[in-house]
Amino acid sequence: MPPPHPPSNSNSNSIFILLLDFDSTLTHADTLVHLAAIPSTLSNSLKNKIPPWSHFTNLYISALKTSPSLPQSPPSQNSPRTSPLHREISHLNSHRALERESVQRVEGAGFFRGVRRDDVVRAAREAVKRGDVRFRRGWGDVVGRVMMEGVEGEGEGAGEVGIVSVNWSREWVRGCVVAAAAAAVETEDGTESKKKGWNVQSLRVIANEIEGLDHFEGSTGGLGRYFGSEDEGGIWTSGDKLRVVKTLLSEQRPRRQGGGLSVYVGDSVTDLEALLEVDVGICMRDEEMGSGQRELKEYLERVAVGCWWVGEWEWEGRPEKDMGLWWARDFQEIYESPLMGGGRIGREG
């Protein structure tokens, strides 16, 4: 299958909405372990009464290994609901109960009890400063360009940028982004750059949250349910991310009348449905792929969804987009790709 092309109603390769996963997409690695280190820094007696973070991760991995394998559909069934892609997605979302149980274990132990908002913000800032949380090369250039020039002719702030994450703390995600945007950060090539020219506070973060961060005694240890109830739950799976992305696209639809693309960047199977929902889905892949990146690559190969390097982005061609995705090693490759006009959104002439 040849590389996909933009939909016919997009008369330029401007980006009207850019949605990003956080852990291992914006950052080089998962950051939950650093968020989970916060309780151990608190000066109270609670930290001696909770199990180490490894206790919860080991239980989660064990449960994942014993979960049912992907069921095989009978060869005679050819409806869309029994297609390989549908079965893979259904299998992914069948893990929702497992995710709920993991959340409940952490809540039951009171792992985040006593944590305050200031603790989270300070820990995020220090994690970025120490280099424990490292952002990928070029992230500020891509985000800034879309926020300032997202849709041709609309001027500064025209493009919407949002982070959609299964991370357990929205405040943590925002704190890391603000810290990385405000400070000079060392990039992989040893140079320093400052992310400026756009308002990081206007960047939208959609994620779960530790409950009670503003209470006088700190959190009760609960983890919020983003969708509002125990039944609805939080942002835990690929399907949950898809639900959020569909809502965001619907909100931004009026701005698309003049053209423009929706873009999502992610790195793991939790991003699969969101990647396929937008006009341009980009998989983040390191030179030596991590386990989540390899798993997503294997999923795509099983369901015959192509994935091409973003540097080979093609603009002219068939009027409708084939199902297919793109990949990049970092945001610098996206910024320098034809998708962004080699660093400029919107093409001359």
mmCIF file of C-alpha atoms in Angstrom:
data_model
loop_
_atom_site.group_PDB
_atom_site.id
_atom_site.type_symbol
_atom_site.label_atom_id
_atom_site.label_comp_id
_atom_site.label_asym_id
_atom_site.label_seq_id
_atom_site.Cartn_x
_atom_site.Cartn_y
_atom_site.Cartn_z
ATOM 1 C CA MET A 1 0.000 0.000 0.000
ATOM 2 C CA PRO A 2 1.475 3.413 -0.977
ATOM 3 C CA PRO A 3 1.866 6.218 1.574
ATOM 4 C CA PRO A 4 -1.342 8.013 2.614
ATOM 5 C CA HIS A 5 -2.278 11.441 1.369
ATOM 6 C CA PRO A 6 -4.244 14.244 3.015
ATOM 7 C CA PRO A 7 -8.037 14.349 2.614
ATOM 8 C CA SER A 8 -9.371 16.267 -0.352
ATOM 9 C CA ASN A 9 -10.871 19.091 1.717
ATOM 10 C CA SER A 10 -7.406 20.146 2.951
ATOM 11 C CA ASN A 11 -6.100 22.676 0.473
ATOM 12 C CA SER A 12 -2.824 23.214 2.316
ATOM 13 C CA ASN A 13 -0.660 21.312 4.713
ATOM 14 C CA SER A 14 -1.439 23.684 7.579
ATOM 15 C CA ILE A 15 -2.205 22.101 10.945
ATOM 16 C CA PHE A 16 -5.351 23.238 12.703
ATOM 17 C CA ILE A 17 -4.963 20.884 15.665
ATOM 18 C CA LEU A 18 -1.935 18.987 16.976
ATOM 19 C CA LEU A 19 -2.497 16.366 19.671
ATOM 20 C CA LEU A 20 0.380 14.732 21.528
ATOM 21 C CA ASP A 21 0.874 11.813 23.840
ATOM 22 C CA PHE A 22 3.181 12.700 26.744
ATOM 23 C CA ASP A 23 5.157 9.773 28.166
ATOM 24 C CA SER A 24 7.765 8.452 25.694
ATOM 25 C CA THR A 25 6.386 10.714 22.960
ATOM 26 C CA LEU A 26 7.089 14.260 24.104
ATOM 27 C CA THR A 27 9.602 12.784 26.533
ATOM 28 C CA HIS A 28 12.310 10.211 25.883
ATOM 29 C CA ALA A 29 10.943 7.740 28.422
ATOM 30 C CA ASP A 30 7.991 7.021 30.684
ATOM 31 C CA THR A 31 7.855 9.496 33.580
ATOM 32 C CA LEU A 32 5.460 7.717 35.939
ATOM 33 C CA VAL A 33 8.340 6.336 37.994
ATOM 34 C CA HIS A 34 9.419 9.914 38.767
ATOM 35 C CA LEU A 35 5.873 10.951 39.671
ATOM 36 C CA ALA A 36 5.728 7.902 41.936
ATOM 37 C CA ALA A 37 8.889 9.049 43.732
ATOM 38 C CA ILE A 38 7.099 12.082 45.212
ATOM 39 C CA PRO A 39 5.583 10.327 48.273
ATOM 40 C CA SER A 40 9.046 9.195 49.390
ATOM 41 C CA THR A 41 10.152 12.846 49.610
ATOM 42 C CA LEU A 42 7.381 13.878 52.002
ATOM 43 C CA SER A 43 8.267 14.608 55.618
ATOM 44 C CA ASN A 44 5.499 12.568 57.189
ATOM 45 C CA SER A 45 5.030 9.121 58.649
ATOM 46 C CA LEU A 46 2.897 7.876 55.753
ATOM 47 C CA LYS A 47 5.825 7.151 53.451
ATOM 48 C CA ASN A 48 6.982 4.313 55.718
ATOM 49 C CA LYS A 49 3.616 2.574 55.546
ATOM 50 C CA ILE A 50 3.200 2.139 51.793
ATOM 51 C CA PRO A 51 4.779 -0.519 49.558
ATOM 52 C CA PRO A 52 7.505 0.520 47.097
ATOM 53 C CA TRP A 53 6.388 1.485 43.593
ATOM 54 C CA SER A 54 7.890 -1.722 42.208
ATOM 55 C CA HIS A 55 5.251 -3.657 44.171
ATOM 56 C CA PHE A 56 2.486 -2.127 42.042
ATOM 57 C CA THR A 57 4.322 -2.379 38.733
ATOM 58 C CA ASN A 58 5.101 -6.054 39.341
ATOM 59 C CA LEU A 59 1.459 -6.816 40.115
ATOM 60 C CA TYR A 60 0.367 -4.973 36.960
ATOM 61 C CA ILE A 61 2.857 -6.823 34.740
ATOM 62 C CA SER A 62 1.830 -10.145 36.258
ATOM 63 C CA ALA A 63 -1.848 -9.412 35.607
ATOM 64 C CA LEU A 64 -1.097 -8.345 32.040
ATOM 65 C CA LYS A 65 0.786 -11.569 31.345
ATOM 66 C CA THR A 66 -2.127 -13.695 32.544
ATOM 67 C CA SER A 67 -4.795 -11.733 30.676
ATOM 68 C CA PRO A 68 -6.598 -13.545 27.811
ATOM 69 C CA SER A 69 -4.748 -13.633 24.493
ATOM 70 C CA LEU A 70 -6.182 -12.200 21.291
ATOM 71 C CA PRO A 71 -9.093 -14.399 20.112
ATOM 72 C CA GLN A 72 -8.960 -15.540 16.511
ATOM 73 C CA SER A 73 -11.962 -14.814 14.307
ATOM 74 C CA PRO A 74 -13.369 -17.647 12.142
ATOM 75 C CA PRO A 75 -12.217 -17.286 8.505
ATOM 76 C CA SER A 76 -15.821 -17.107 7.269
ATOM 77 C CA GLN A 77 -16.546 -13.891 9.123
ATOM 78 C CA ASN A 78 -15.625 -10.923 6.955
ATOM 79 C CA SER A 79 -17.619 -8.059 8.455
ATOM 80 C CA PRO A 80 -15.774 -4.902 9.625
ATOM 81 C CA ARG A 81 -16.406 -5.921 13.238
ATOM 82 C CA THR A 82 -14.416 -9.119 12.743
ATOM 83 C CA SER A 83 -11.583 -7.539 10.745
ATOM 84 C CA PRO A 84 -8.048 -7.989 12.113
ATOM 85 C CA LEU A 85 -7.897 -4.297 13.055
ATOM 86 C CA HIS A 86 -11.204 -4.417 14.928
ATOM 87 C CA ARG A 87 -10.211 -7.549 16.799
ATOM 88 C CA GLU A 88 -6.849 -6.047 17.797
ATOM 89 C CA ILE A 89 -8.544 -2.877 19.060
ATOM 90 C CA SER A 90 -11.199 -4.841 20.947
ATOM 91 C CA HIS A 91 -8.460 -6.878 22.582
ATOM 92 C CA LEU A 92 -6.608 -3.716 23.607
ATOM 93 C CA ASN A 93 -9.687 -2.228 25.214
ATOM 94 C CA SER A 94 -10.502 -5.480 27.003
ATOM 95 C CA HIS A 95 -7.639 -4.530 29.342
ATOM 96 C CA ARG A 96 -9.739 -1.747 30.858
ATOM 97 C CA ALA A 97 -10.723 -3.902 33.830
ATOM 98 C CA LEU A 98 -7.046 -4.636 34.425
ATOM 99 C CA GLU A 99 -6.262 -0.907 34.377
ATOM 100 C CA ARG A 100 -9.103 -0.236 36.824
ATOM 101 C CA GLU A 101 -7.767 -2.887 39.203
ATOM 102 C CA SER A 102 -4.297 -1.336 39.036
ATOM 103 C CA VAL A 103 -5.687 2.093 39.906
ATOM 104 C CA GLN A 104 -7.694 0.637 42.775
ATOM 105 C CA ARG A 105 -4.614 -1.114 44.198
ATOM 106 C CA VAL A 106 -2.709 2.167 44.289
ATOM 107 C CA GLU A 107 -5.692 3.957 45.839
ATOM 108 C CA GLY A 108 -6.229 1.238 48.406
ATOM 109 C CA ALA A 109 -2.640 1.505 49.584
ATOM 110 C CA GLY A 110 -2.956 5.286 49.898
ATOM 111 C CA PHE A 111 0.176 5.646 47.798
ATOM 112 C CA PHE A 112 -0.297 9.346 47.005
ATOM 113 C CA ARG A 113 -1.864 10.262 50.355
ATOM 114 C CA GLY A 114 -0.598 13.606 51.621
ATOM 115 C CA VAL A 115 0.754 14.787 48.269
ATOM 116 C CA ARG A 116 -0.027 18.438 47.498
ATOM 117 C CA ARG A 117 -0.088 20.395 44.251
ATOM 118 C CA ASP A 118 3.104 22.227 45.201
ATOM 119 C CA ASP A 119 4.835 18.864 45.723
ATOM 120 C CA VAL A 120 3.906 17.759 42.205
ATOM 121 C CA VAL A 121 4.898 21.035 40.530
ATOM 122 C CA ARG A 122 8.213 21.179 42.391
ATOM 123 C CA ALA A 123 9.005 17.542 41.606
ATOM 124 C CA ALA A 124 8.248 18.112 37.916
ATOM 125 C CA ARG A 125 10.483 21.160 37.774
ATOM 126 C CA GLU A 126 13.336 19.369 39.528
ATOM 127 C CA ALA A 127 12.977 16.229 37.391
ATOM 128 C CA VAL A 128 13.379 18.318 34.229
ATOM 129 C CA LYS A 129 16.271 20.281 35.729
ATOM 130 C CA ARG A 130 18.116 17.086 36.733
ATOM 131 C CA GLY A 131 17.522 15.519 33.340
ATOM 132 C CA ASP A 132 15.402 12.694 34.752
ATOM 133 C CA VAL A 133 12.644 13.882 32.407
ATOM 134 C CA ARG A 134 14.052 14.759 28.982
ATOM 135 C CA PHE A 135 12.008 16.166 26.128
ATOM 136 C CA ARG A 136 12.637 15.125 22.550
ATOM 137 C CA ARG A 137 14.622 17.275 20.174
ATOM 138 C CA GLY A 138 12.542 19.825 18.298
ATOM 139 C CA TRP A 139 9.389 19.541 20.425
ATOM 140 C CA GLY A 140 9.251 23.278 21.144
ATOM 141 C CA ASP A 141 9.741 24.188 17.480
ATOM 142 C CA VAL A 142 6.814 22.001 16.378
ATOM 143 C CA VAL A 143 4.485 23.093 19.192
ATOM 144 C CA GLY A 144 5.406 26.741 18.839
ATOM 145 C CA ARG A 145 4.991 26.756 15.068
ATOM 146 C CA VAL A 146 1.527 25.211 15.232
ATOM 147 C CA MET A 147 0.366 27.506 18.058
ATOM 148 C CA MET A 148 1.620 30.616 16.289
ATOM 149 C CA GLU A 149 0.910 29.805 12.635
ATOM 150 C CA GLY A 150 -1.300 26.728 12.735
ATOM 151 C CA VAL A 151 -3.812 27.722 10.080
ATOM 152 C CA GLU A 152 -2.729 29.937 7.231
ATOM 153 C CA GLY A 153 -3.981 33.486 7.430
ATOM 154 C CA GLU A 154 -5.267 33.355 11.009
ATOM 155 C CA GLY A 155 -2.123 34.631 12.645
ATOM 156 C CA GLU A 156 -0.687 34.028 16.096
ATOM 157 C CA GLY A 157 -2.272 31.324 18.188
ATOM 158 C CA ALA A 158 -4.237 29.945 15.263
ATOM 159 C CA GLY A 159 -3.340 26.308 15.829
ATOM 160 C CA GLU A 160 -4.669 24.307 18.775
ATOM 161 C CA VAL A 161 -2.179 22.081 20.622
ATOM 162 C CA GLY A 162 -3.155 19.575 23.254
ATOM 163 C CA ILE A 163 -1.629 16.728 25.243
ATOM 164 C CA VAL A 164 -3.755 13.610 25.691
ATOM 165 C CA SER A 165 -2.241 11.287 28.276
ATOM 166 C CA VAL A 166 -3.038 8.245 30.405
ATOM 167 C CA ASN A 167 -0.637 9.675 33.003
ATOM 168 C CA TRP A 168 -2.079 9.797 36.512
ATOM 169 C CA SER A 169 -1.461 13.504 37.048
ATOM 170 C CA ARG A 170 -2.383 16.347 34.743
ATOM 171 C CA GLU A 171 -0.502 18.704 37.089
ATOM 172 C CA TRP A 172 2.651 16.612 36.694
ATOM 173 C CA VAL A 173 2.440 16.672 32.898
ATOM 174 C CA ARG A 174 1.840 20.425 32.811
ATOM 175 C CA GLY A 175 4.613 21.027 35.352
ATOM 176 C CA CYS A 176 7.124 19.128 33.224
ATOM 177 C CA VAL A 177 6.095 20.974 30.058
ATOM 178 C CA VAL A 178 6.235 24.388 31.713
ATOM 179 C CA ALA A 179 9.660 23.614 33.185
ATOM 180 C CA ALA A 180 11.022 22.427 29.844
ATOM 181 C CA ALA A 181 9.558 25.427 28.005
ATOM 182 C CA ALA A 182 10.814 28.004 30.490
ATOM 183 C CA ALA A 183 14.372 26.794 30.868
ATOM 184 C CA ALA A 184 17.265 26.346 28.503
ATOM 185 C CA VAL A 185 17.459 22.609 28.025
ATOM 186 C CA GLU A 186 20.354 20.639 26.634
ATOM 187 C CA THR A 187 19.497 18.751 23.475
ATOM 188 C CA GLU A 188 21.018 15.528 22.223
ATOM 189 C CA ASP A 189 23.522 17.288 19.971
ATOM 190 C CA GLY A 190 24.925 19.222 22.937
ATOM 191 C CA THR A 191 23.512 22.616 21.989
ATOM 192 C CA GLU A 192 21.127 24.680 24.038
ATOM 193 C CA SER A 193 17.895 26.200 22.900
ATOM 194 C CA LYS A 194 15.187 28.188 24.607
ATOM 195 C CA LYS A 195 11.538 27.453 23.924
ATOM 196 C CA LYS A 196 9.929 30.860 23.536
ATOM 197 C CA GLY A 197 7.607 32.898 21.379
ATOM 198 C CA TRP A 198 4.457 31.016 22.403
ATOM 199 C CA ASN A 199 2.412 30.803 25.569
ATOM 200 C CA VAL A 200 2.924 27.405 27.161
ATOM 201 C CA GLN A 201 0.090 28.092 29.588
ATOM 202 C CA SER A 202 -2.381 27.983 26.690
ATOM 203 C CA LEU A 203 -1.331 24.427 25.841
ATOM 204 C CA ARG A 204 -4.201 22.149 26.809
ATOM 205 C CA VAL A 205 -3.471 19.063 28.950
ATOM 206 C CA ILE A 206 -6.048 16.271 29.154
ATOM 207 C CA ALA A 207 -5.056 13.588 31.646
ATOM 208 C CA ASN A 208 -6.088 11.976 34.911
ATOM 209 C CA GLU A 209 -5.375 13.609 38.275
ATOM 210 C CA ILE A 210 -4.520 12.740 41.861
ATOM 211 C CA GLU A 211 -7.515 13.759 43.957
ATOM 212 C CA GLY A 212 -7.333 16.399 46.663
ATOM 213 C CA LEU A 213 -4.045 18.061 45.736
ATOM 214 C CA ASP A 214 -5.363 21.368 47.100
ATOM 215 C CA HIS A 215 -6.581 19.972 50.436
ATOM 216 C CA PHE A 216 -4.829 21.328 53.524
ATOM 217 C CA GLU A 217 -3.500 17.867 54.408
ATOM 218 C CA GLY A 218 -2.898 16.919 50.794
ATOM 219 C CA SER A 219 -4.403 14.144 48.722
ATOM 220 C CA THR A 220 -6.485 11.394 50.271
ATOM 221 C CA GLY A 221 -4.719 9.006 47.890
ATOM 222 C CA GLY A 222 -7.564 8.768 45.403
ATOM 223 C CA LEU A 223 -7.015 8.880 41.644
ATOM 224 C CA GLY A 224 -9.657 10.835 39.760
ATOM 225 C CA ARG A 225 -12.027 9.365 37.186
ATOM 226 C CA TYR A 226 -11.693 11.706 34.208
ATOM 227 C CA PHE A 227 -15.022 10.666 32.704
ATOM 228 C CA GLY A 228 -16.882 11.415 35.915
ATOM 229 C CA SER A 229 -17.858 8.150 37.584
ATOM 230 C CA GLU A 230 -16.492 4.788 38.670
ATOM 231 C CA ASP A 231 -18.300 3.113 35.771
ATOM 232 C CA GLU A 232 -16.964 5.607 33.244
ATOM 233 C CA GLY A 233 -13.492 5.549 34.770
ATOM 234 C CA GLY A 234 -10.407 7.458 33.695
ATOM 235 C CA ILE A 235 -8.257 7.801 30.592
ATOM 236 C CA TRP A 236 -6.731 4.335 30.725
ATOM 237 C CA THR A 237 -6.939 2.689 27.289
ATOM 238 C CA SER A 238 -6.728 3.287 23.553
ATOM 239 C CA GLY A 239 -10.514 3.613 23.446
ATOM 240 C CA ASP A 240 -10.471 6.240 26.188
ATOM 241 C CA LYS A 241 -7.935 8.300 24.254
ATOM 242 C CA LEU A 242 -10.046 7.963 21.115
ATOM 243 C CA ARG A 243 -13.051 9.296 23.026
ATOM 244 C CA VAL A 244 -11.079 12.375 24.104
ATOM 245 C CA VAL A 245 -9.631 12.946 20.628
ATOM 246 C CA LYS A 246 -13.058 12.749 18.976
ATOM 247 C CA THR A 247 -14.360 15.376 21.399
ATOM 248 C CA LEU A 248 -11.429 17.692 20.699
ATOM 249 C CA LEU A 249 -11.780 17.304 16.937
ATOM 250 C CA SER A 250 -15.506 18.034 17.186
ATOM 251 C CA GLU A 251 -14.823 21.209 19.196
ATOM 252 C CA GLN A 252 -12.308 22.424 16.611
ATOM 253 C CA ARG A 253 -14.301 21.443 13.505
ATOM 254 C CA PRO A 254 -15.595 25.006 12.761
ATOM 255 C CA ARG A 255 -11.995 26.207 12.448
ATOM 256 C CA ARG A 256 -11.283 23.678 9.749
ATOM 257 C CA GLN A 257 -13.538 25.187 7.088
ATOM 258 C CA GLY A 258 -10.564 26.909 5.479
ATOM 259 C CA GLY A 259 -8.560 23.703 5.336
ATOM 260 C CA GLY A 260 -5.881 22.230 7.519
ATOM 261 C CA LEU A 261 -4.959 18.902 9.051
ATOM 262 C CA SER A 262 -5.476 17.179 12.352
ATOM 263 C CA VAL A 263 -2.279 15.516 13.621
ATOM 264 C CA TYR A 264 -1.659 13.092 16.477
ATOM 265 C CA VAL A 265 1.758 11.937 17.676
ATOM 266 C CA GLY A 266 2.080 8.851 19.900
ATOM 267 C CA ASP A 267 4.372 5.942 20.633
ATOM 268 C CA SER A 268 2.416 2.945 21.941
ATOM 269 C CA VAL A 269 -0.666 0.779 21.442
ATOM 270 C CA THR A 270 -2.550 3.081 23.810
ATOM 271 C CA ASP A 271 -2.316 5.639 20.979
ATOM 272 C CA LEU A 272 -3.442 3.292 18.208
ATOM 273 C CA GLU A 273 -7.035 4.453 17.740
ATOM 274 C CA ALA A 274 -6.147 8.126 18.099
ATOM 275 C CA LEU A 275 -3.405 7.754 15.474
ATOM 276 C CA LEU A 276 -5.915 6.257 13.040
ATOM 277 C CA GLU A 277 -8.633 8.817 13.808
ATOM 278 C CA VAL A 278 -6.784 11.933 12.648
ATOM 279 C CA ASP A 279 -5.625 12.985 9.187
ATOM 280 C CA VAL A 280 -1.967 12.453 10.023
ATOM 281 C CA GLY A 281 -0.921 9.928 12.670
ATOM 282 C CA ILE A 282 2.783 9.906 13.544
ATOM 283 C CA CYS A 283 4.439 7.122 15.552
ATOM 284 C CA MET A 284 7.465 8.132 17.602
ATOM 285 C CA ARG A 285 10.235 5.549 17.105
ATOM 286 C CA ASP A 286 13.705 5.600 18.596
ATOM 287 C CA GLU A 287 16.656 4.221 16.639
ATOM 288 C CA GLU A 288 16.553 1.325 19.070
ATOM 289 C CA MET A 289 12.846 0.986 19.701
ATOM 290 C CA GLY A 290 11.515 0.628 23.221
ATOM 291 C CA SER A 291 9.055 -2.113 24.159
ATOM 292 C CA GLY A 292 5.982 0.089 23.655
ATOM 293 C CA GLN A 293 7.210 1.262 20.253
ATOM 294 C CA ARG A 294 7.942 -2.301 19.144
ATOM 295 C CA GLU A 295 4.523 -3.466 20.318
ATOM 296 C CA LEU A 296 2.776 -0.748 18.295
ATOM 297 C CA LYS A 297 4.888 -1.595 15.235
ATOM 298 C CA GLU A 298 3.902 -5.272 15.569
ATOM 299 C CA TYR A 299 0.214 -4.362 15.905
ATOM 300 C CA LEU A 300 0.369 -2.291 12.719
ATOM 301 C CA GLU A 301 2.109 -5.090 10.828
ATOM 302 C CA ARG A 302 -0.499 -7.639 11.943
ATOM 303 C CA VAL A 303 -3.366 -5.503 10.642
ATOM 304 C CA ALA A 304 -1.497 -4.402 7.488
ATOM 305 C CA VAL A 305 -1.459 -0.683 8.307
ATOM 306 C CA GLY A 306 1.529 0.914 6.578
ATOM 307 C CA CYS A 307 3.882 3.297 8.361
ATOM 308 C CA TRP A 308 6.265 5.574 6.437
ATOM 309 C CA TRP A 309 9.034 7.937 7.514
ATOM 310 C CA VAL A 310 7.658 11.466 7.843
ATOM 311 C CA GLY A 311 10.570 12.801 5.821
ATOM 312 C CA GLU A 312 8.950 11.135 2.796
ATOM 313 C CA TRP A 313 5.633 12.919 3.291
ATOM 314 C CA GLU A 314 3.894 13.340 -0.068
ATOM 315 C CA TRP A 315 1.418 16.115 -0.702
ATOM 316 C CA GLU A 316 0.188 15.645 -4.246
ATOM 317 C CA GLY A 317 -1.576 12.451 -5.221
ATOM 318 C CA ARG A 318 -4.902 10.737 -4.794
ATOM 319 C CA PRO A 319 -7.652 12.955 -3.344
ATOM 320 C CA GLU A 320 -8.371 10.795 -0.302
ATOM 321 C CA LYS A 321 -6.119 9.442 2.411
ATOM 322 C CA ASP A 322 -5.465 5.712 2.513
ATOM 323 C CA MET A 323 -5.289 4.174 5.962
ATOM 324 C CA GLY A 324 -1.682 4.534 6.963
ATOM 325 C CA LEU A 325 0.609 6.218 9.439
ATOM 326 C CA TRP A 326 3.977 7.933 9.568
ATOM 327 C CA TRP A 327 6.936 7.655 11.912
ATOM 328 C CA ALA A 328 9.668 9.955 13.198
ATOM 329 C CA ARG A 329 12.630 9.630 15.557
ATOM 330 C CA ASP A 330 11.947 13.010 17.169
ATOM 331 C CA PHE A 331 10.090 16.268 16.646
ATOM 332 C CA GLN A 332 12.987 17.786 14.756
ATOM 333 C CA GLU A 333 12.327 15.289 11.953
ATOM 334 C CA ILE A 334 8.668 16.326 11.953
ATOM 335 C CA TYR A 335 9.607 20.014 11.921
ATOM 336 C CA GLU A 336 11.995 19.565 9.008
ATOM 337 C CA SER A 337 9.655 17.293 7.044
ATOM 338 C CA PRO A 338 7.540 18.312 4.023
ATOM 339 C CA LEU A 339 4.498 17.999 6.325
ATOM 340 C CA MET A 340 5.568 21.249 7.971
ATOM 341 C CA GLY A 341 7.115 22.707 4.852
ATOM 342 C CA GLY A 342 10.620 22.103 6.154
ATOM 343 C CA GLY A 343 9.858 24.141 9.253
ATOM 344 C CA ARG A 344 7.160 26.376 7.795
ATOM 345 C CA ILE A 345 3.503 25.413 7.954
ATOM 346 C CA GLY A 346 1.683 26.321 4.785
ATOM 347 C CA ARG A 347 3.314 26.255 1.382
ATOM 348 C CA GLU A 348 4.313 29.143 -0.823
ATOM 349 C CA GLY A 349 2.134 29.805 -3.842
#
